[in-house]
XYZ file of C-alpha atoms in Angstrom:
131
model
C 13.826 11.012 -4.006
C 10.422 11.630 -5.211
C 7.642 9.550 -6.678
C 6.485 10.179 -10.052
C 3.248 8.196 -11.358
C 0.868 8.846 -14.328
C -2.369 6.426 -16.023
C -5.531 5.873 -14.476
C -6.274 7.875 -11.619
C -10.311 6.591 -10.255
C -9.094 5.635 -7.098
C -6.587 8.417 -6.352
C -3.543 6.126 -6.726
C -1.641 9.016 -8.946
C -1.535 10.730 -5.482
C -4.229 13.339 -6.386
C -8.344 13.522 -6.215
C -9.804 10.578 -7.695
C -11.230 11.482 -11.491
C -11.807 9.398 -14.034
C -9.509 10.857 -16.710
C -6.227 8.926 -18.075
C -3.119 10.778 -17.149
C -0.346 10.399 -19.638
C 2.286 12.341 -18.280
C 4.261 11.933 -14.649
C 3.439 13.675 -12.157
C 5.062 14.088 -8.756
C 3.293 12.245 -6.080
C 2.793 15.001 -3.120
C 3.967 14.136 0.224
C 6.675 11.573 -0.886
C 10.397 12.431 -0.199
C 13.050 9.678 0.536
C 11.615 7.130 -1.660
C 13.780 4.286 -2.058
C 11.378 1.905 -3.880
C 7.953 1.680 -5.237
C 5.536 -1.062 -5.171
C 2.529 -0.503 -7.316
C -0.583 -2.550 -7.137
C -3.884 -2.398 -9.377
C -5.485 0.588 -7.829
C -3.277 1.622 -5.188
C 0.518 2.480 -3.908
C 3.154 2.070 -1.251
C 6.496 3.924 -1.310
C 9.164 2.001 0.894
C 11.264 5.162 2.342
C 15.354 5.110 2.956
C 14.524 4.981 6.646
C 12.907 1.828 6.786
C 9.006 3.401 6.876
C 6.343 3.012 3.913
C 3.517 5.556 2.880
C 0.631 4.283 0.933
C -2.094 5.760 -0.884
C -4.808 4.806 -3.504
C -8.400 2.309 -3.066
C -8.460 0.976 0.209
C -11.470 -0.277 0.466
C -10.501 -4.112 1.689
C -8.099 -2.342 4.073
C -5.071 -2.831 1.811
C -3.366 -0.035 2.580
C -3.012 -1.045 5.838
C -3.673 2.646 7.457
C -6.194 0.916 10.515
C -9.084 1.867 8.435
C -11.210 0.837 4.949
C -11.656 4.724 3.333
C -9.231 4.995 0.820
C -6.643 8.230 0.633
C -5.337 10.123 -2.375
C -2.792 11.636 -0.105
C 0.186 9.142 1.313
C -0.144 7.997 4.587
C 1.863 5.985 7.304
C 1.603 2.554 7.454
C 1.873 2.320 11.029
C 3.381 -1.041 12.874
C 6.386 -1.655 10.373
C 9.748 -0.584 10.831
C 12.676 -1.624 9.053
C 10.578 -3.124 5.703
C 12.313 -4.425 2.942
C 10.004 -5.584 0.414
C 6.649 -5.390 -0.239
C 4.262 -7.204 -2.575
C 0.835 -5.763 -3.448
C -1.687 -8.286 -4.919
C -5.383 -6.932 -5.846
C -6.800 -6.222 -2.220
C -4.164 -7.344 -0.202
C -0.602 -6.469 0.508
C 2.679 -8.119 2.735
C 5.883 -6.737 3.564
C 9.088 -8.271 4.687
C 11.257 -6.558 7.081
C 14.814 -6.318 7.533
C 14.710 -8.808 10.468
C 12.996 -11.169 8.309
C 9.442 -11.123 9.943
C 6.682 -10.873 7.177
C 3.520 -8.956 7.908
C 0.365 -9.118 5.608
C -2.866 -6.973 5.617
C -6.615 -6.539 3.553
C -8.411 -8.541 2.420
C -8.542 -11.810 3.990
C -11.750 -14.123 2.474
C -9.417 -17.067 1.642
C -6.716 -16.990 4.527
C -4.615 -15.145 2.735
C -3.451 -12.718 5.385
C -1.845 -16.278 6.968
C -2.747 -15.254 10.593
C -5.125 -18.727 10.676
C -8.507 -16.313 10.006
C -10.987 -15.193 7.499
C -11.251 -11.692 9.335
C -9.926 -8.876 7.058
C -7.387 -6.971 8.289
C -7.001 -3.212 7.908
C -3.477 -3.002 9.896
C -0.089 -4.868 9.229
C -0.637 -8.198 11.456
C 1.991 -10.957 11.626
C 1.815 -13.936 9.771
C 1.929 -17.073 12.096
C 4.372 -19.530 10.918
C-alpha cells in the first residue's frame, strides 16, 4: 500500500522538496510501498511497513526521525535498529515505538528526559528506554 499525504509541505513532510506552498490535494509519497500504518507528527512522518520496518521523512532537526543524524529528508528513509515495531507515537521533536516483543525505543529530542534512557543527551537513533 502506498502513502498519500497533502497540507503544508516547509519541511518536506509531504515526501517532496520543502516549499512553502499549501498542498490541497493527495499526493503519493515516493519511496513508500507496504505501508501498513501511518503515524504523522507536526512536521514530519513515519510509515510502519507490513514487514515490521518503518521509513521516516520530514524536519529532523532534533534527530526525530531517528535516521543517526539531525539533517532532515524529504525522501523516506530507514529507521535503522527496530525490527518488528508495532506502534509508534510522534510528539513535536521526539518520537517512540513499541515493538512486537514489547520493548519500547524512543529517540530526538531529549532536554527534559524524555527519551527515558536516564539523560539529557539528544538522541538521533532509536535507543532503549531503561525501565
Amino acid at each position: 500500500k502506498s502513502v498519500m499525504c497533502w497540507g503544508m509541505n516547509d519541511s518536506g513532510q509531504l515526501g517532496m522538496k520543502p516549499d512553502f506552498t499549501p498542498h490541497p490535494k493527495p499526493a503519493a509519497v515516493p519511496g513508500i510501498k507496504g505501508a501498513a500504518k501511518l503515524f504523522a507528527g507536526e512536521t514530519a512522518n513515519c510509515a510502519l511497513l507490513t514487514d515490521g520496518s518503518m521509513k521516516c521523512w520530514g524536519s529532523n532537526n532534533e534527530g526525530e526521525l531517528g535516521l543517526g543524524k539531525q539533517s532532515s529528508d524529504e525522501r523516506p528513509q530507514a529507521v535503522g535498529g527496530l525490527s518488528g515495531v508495532d506502534h509508534v507515537c510522534f510528539a513535536s521533536a521526539h518520537a517512540c515505538a513499541l515493538t512486537q516483543d514489547h520493548k519500547l525505543y524512543c529517540w530526538g529530542s531529549n532536554n527534559f528526559g524524555q527519551i527515558g534512557d536516564g539523560t539529557k543527551e539528544r538522541r538521533t537513533s532509536p535507543t532503549p528506554v531503561s525501565w
